[in-house]
Amino acid sequence: MATATSSSKQPVCVPDSVTEDKVVHWKIHRRQLVNPSVSICELVDDASGKIDIRAPGYGWVTKMKDEGAVVVPGEGGISGERITDASASIPMVHAIPELHVSETVADEIALQDQQSLLAARKLVLLVDLDQTIIHTTNDPKAFKYKDVHRYRLPGSPLVYHTRLRPHLEKVLDCLSQYYQMHICTFGNRVYAHQLASMIDPKRRYFSQRILSRDECFNPVTKSANLKALFPRGLNLVCIIDDRGEVWDWSSNLIHVKPYR
């Protein structure tokens, strides 16, 4: 992990292909985190219609022209800070796994999340997968069992067999009323998302809040990610897992009987 924050200013300008003055209409706000998939504004004129502008990289917005301002070809309408490193290297693993932000931005996001949780009267629940809410094997003998989900992962010839813990949907439905739930697993990201689509096909419970082995800081303990995920503290966080040692037996942990 880095020890110093390093970011670079990056203005977003009207594309060179635009030959006429345009009116800018924003789709974002100052201090918002953006990435290349985010549409930041529309450039509009009466003659040629709308041009959609997307963020050039990962970072957050620092300055913006006024809504409805006229911009000319080559002129910058927005300025942002591109994140190249961070003092805490805090990844936004549930929404944008590859995005790292500084401690300051992470704290702002955490405060917003905390306020939203309190307003909804909910806590956070980190949910392990294997042997906590599901059981998976690639043993061919498992073909004889019923009520099992079978699938292959990309690039693997193996057939995986997954059985959901009894009454899982009912339990998740009940928990979702009181918790914002996150998947937290040592399975790799492809496996984690495969199981998430199986357990929560409509994304009602976990949405994209999935922390897999690919985002974990440490291959043997999940607790290493807690400060990065929750920089304002763990007072709103609960954990369910069949293995207590991977959380260093945190007081936030509810240790469950393994499902085998």
XYZ file of C-alpha atoms in Angstrom:
260
model
C 0.000 0.000 0.000
C 1.133 3.500 -0.755
C 2.053 5.976 1.943
C 1.209 9.200 0.150
C -1.732 10.499 -1.816
C -1.030 11.184 -5.459
C -3.627 12.560 -7.863
C -3.501 14.494 -11.107
C -5.794 17.205 -12.404
C -7.553 16.309 -15.617
C -9.836 18.739 -17.457
C -12.568 17.432 -19.736
C -12.794 19.503 -22.910
C -15.215 19.792 -25.786
C -14.120 17.192 -28.391
C -12.115 18.495 -31.356
C -14.750 17.030 -33.670
C -17.269 19.618 -32.425
C -17.218 22.705 -34.633
C -20.036 24.774 -33.123
C -20.578 26.360 -29.709
C -22.575 24.128 -27.360
C -24.720 24.509 -24.258
C -23.723 22.147 -21.464
C -26.270 20.218 -19.370
C -24.759 18.350 -16.418
C -25.659 14.826 -15.303
C -23.286 14.863 -12.326
C -22.435 17.086 -9.371
C -19.283 18.383 -7.735
C -17.318 15.845 -5.631
C -19.079 12.967 -7.372
C -16.995 9.881 -8.095
C -16.917 9.052 -11.793
C -15.523 6.326 -14.036
C -15.375 5.772 -17.810
C -18.910 4.351 -17.903
C -20.444 7.507 -16.376
C -22.113 10.051 -18.656
C -21.079 13.404 -17.185
C -22.973 15.830 -19.433
C -24.724 16.533 -22.714
C -23.587 19.194 -25.165
C -26.553 20.639 -27.038
C -27.216 23.018 -29.916
C -30.242 23.597 -32.132
C -28.538 22.419 -35.302
C -26.912 19.070 -34.519
C -28.686 17.924 -31.366
C -27.035 16.288 -28.354
C -23.534 14.922 -27.802
C -23.017 12.666 -24.788
C -19.716 13.135 -22.923
C -18.310 10.436 -20.640
C -15.654 10.623 -17.945
C -12.114 10.016 -19.265
C -11.025 7.951 -16.251
C -11.533 7.219 -12.567
C -11.640 10.033 -10.037
C -13.886 12.743 -8.637
C -15.191 16.068 -9.920
C -13.647 19.235 -8.462
C -14.872 22.088 -10.694
C -17.746 22.544 -13.140
C -19.014 25.273 -15.424
C -22.486 26.583 -14.643
C -25.480 24.601 -15.872
C -26.524 25.975 -19.261
C -23.162 27.640 -19.909
C -21.994 27.939 -23.516
C -18.739 26.160 -24.323
C -16.701 26.476 -27.498
C -14.697 23.779 -29.311
C -11.607 22.827 -27.297
C -12.773 24.591 -24.133
C -12.809 22.717 -20.830
C -16.094 22.511 -18.975
C -15.148 20.281 -16.051
C -12.044 19.593 -14.024
C -11.387 16.549 -11.909
C -8.737 14.664 -10.006
C -7.653 11.358 -11.467
C -6.712 8.912 -8.743
C -3.358 7.241 -9.345
C -2.684 6.173 -5.768
C -4.040 6.804 -2.311
C -2.805 7.068 1.234
C -5.089 4.249 2.345
C -5.653 2.580 -1.055
C -9.330 2.148 -0.237
C -11.092 0.245 -3.024
C -14.768 0.799 -3.746
C -15.034 -2.918 -4.091
C -18.801 -3.288 -4.154
C -19.477 -0.913 -6.984
C -16.183 -0.273 -8.794
C -13.633 -2.867 -7.654
C -10.710 -1.336 -9.546
C -11.254 2.193 -8.232
C -9.023 3.413 -5.402
C -9.738 6.674 -3.587
C -8.003 8.809 -0.998
C -8.831 8.749 2.708
C -10.672 12.075 2.419
C -12.989 10.927 -0.360
C -13.508 7.538 1.294
C -14.555 9.269 4.499
C -17.041 11.453 2.600
C -18.573 8.398 0.933
C -18.654 6.496 4.221
C -20.454 9.389 5.917
C -23.086 9.458 3.160
C -23.529 5.680 3.432
C -23.808 5.893 7.209
C -26.437 8.623 7.024
C -28.427 6.617 4.463
C -28.313 3.517 6.662
C -29.451 5.421 9.737
C -32.254 7.090 7.784
C -33.405 3.646 6.605
C -32.924 2.244 10.140
C -30.633 -0.494 8.853
C -27.267 -2.043 9.681
C -24.671 -3.583 7.358
C -24.418 -7.378 7.140
C -21.376 -9.046 5.567
C -22.386 -12.502 4.356
C -19.941 -15.307 3.624
C -20.894 -17.800 0.910
C -19.251 -21.231 1.140
C -20.499 -23.352 4.035
C -22.373 -20.357 5.427
C -25.314 -19.956 3.049
C -24.332 -22.448 0.316
C -22.233 -25.563 -0.201
C -20.271 -26.150 -3.420
C -18.298 -29.119 -4.714
C -16.888 -30.291 -8.038
C -17.012 -33.951 -7.009
C -18.676 -35.952 -9.853
C -20.524 -37.991 -7.227
C -22.692 -34.924 -6.622
C -24.553 -35.623 -9.889
C -26.716 -38.068 -7.967
C -28.174 -35.353 -5.737
C -31.346 -33.413 -6.490
C -32.108 -29.742 -5.830
C -28.572 -28.774 -6.829
C -27.468 -25.948 -9.145
C -24.909 -27.116 -11.723
C -22.709 -24.859 -13.840
C -19.274 -24.303 -15.345
C -17.137 -21.234 -14.783
C -15.551 -19.521 -17.808
C -12.334 -21.239 -18.841
C -12.875 -24.273 -16.621
C -13.982 -27.746 -17.776
C -15.172 -28.622 -14.262
C -18.826 -28.887 -13.376
C -19.641 -27.253 -10.054
C -22.548 -28.359 -7.893
C -24.040 -25.848 -5.456
C -26.815 -26.426 -2.963
C -28.430 -23.536 -1.127
C -28.856 -23.722 2.606
C -32.470 -24.653 3.467
C -34.909 -21.720 3.654
C -32.220 -19.345 2.344
C -34.544 -17.122 0.309
C -36.894 -16.678 3.245
C -33.982 -15.806 5.543
C -32.484 -13.297 3.082
C -35.874 -11.708 2.545
C -36.262 -11.238 6.285
C -32.701 -9.949 6.801
C -33.011 -7.448 3.944
C -35.597 -5.539 5.967
C -33.018 -4.780 8.641
C -29.656 -4.937 6.865
C -27.870 -3.686 3.782
C -26.264 -6.980 2.790
C -22.839 -7.510 1.207
C -21.295 -10.732 -0.053
C -17.803 -11.270 1.339
C -16.049 -14.422 0.136
C -12.628 -15.922 -0.496
C -13.970 -17.301 -3.777
C -12.694 -15.496 -6.866
C -14.752 -12.762 -8.490
C -16.157 -14.915 -11.316
C -17.312 -17.531 -8.818
C -18.748 -14.911 -6.451
C -20.794 -13.275 -9.204
C -21.971 -16.649 -10.500
C -23.310 -17.496 -7.057
C -24.784 -14.030 -6.571
C -26.773 -14.405 -9.798
C -28.014 -17.755 -8.525
C -28.879 -16.636 -4.993
C -30.126 -13.173 -5.888
C -31.099 -13.134 -9.596
C -33.099 -9.905 -9.284
C -30.368 -8.210 -7.192
C -32.854 -7.449 -4.443
C -30.551 -8.420 -1.589
C -26.921 -7.809 -2.564
C -27.083 -5.680 -5.723
C -23.399 -5.308 -6.760
C -22.041 -5.290 -3.200
C -19.652 -8.208 -3.671
C -16.193 -8.517 -2.147
C -14.283 -11.482 -3.564
C -10.778 -12.869 -3.153
C -9.653 -10.649 -6.045
C -10.307 -7.531 -3.956
C -9.079 -8.846 -0.594
C -5.903 -7.259 0.752
C -4.836 -10.456 2.506
C -5.333 -14.047 1.242
C -5.839 -15.493 4.729
C -7.899 -12.896 6.601
C -10.972 -10.902 5.648
C -10.588 -8.519 8.575
C -7.812 -6.699 6.685
C -10.507 -5.130 4.491
C -12.744 -3.849 7.270
C -11.036 -0.489 7.806
C -10.928 0.095 4.055
C -14.597 -0.764 3.632
C -15.790 1.113 6.708
C -13.343 3.954 7.476
C -15.775 5.526 9.959
C -15.844 2.427 12.143
C -17.676 -0.867 12.544
C -20.461 0.205 14.878
C -23.094 -0.486 12.175
C -21.499 -3.705 10.870
C -22.457 -7.340 11.514
C -20.836 -10.430 9.993
C -22.054 -14.003 9.483
C -19.468 -16.648 8.621
C -18.763 -20.285 9.412
C -15.080 -19.434 10.000
C -14.303 -17.056 12.813
C -10.532 -17.090 12.383
C -10.667 -15.256 9.035
C -12.225 -12.319 10.904
C -9.785 -12.620 13.820
C -12.836 -13.518 15.912
C -14.167 -9.982 15.640
C -16.839 -8.983 18.153
C -18.994 -8.082 15.120
C -19.043 -11.727 14.017
C -21.958 -14.122 14.384
C -20.357 -17.543 14.025
C -22.683 -19.975 12.222
C -22.602 -23.743 12.010
C -20.983 -24.845 8.712
C -23.385 -26.085 6.040
C -21.869 -29.204 4.517
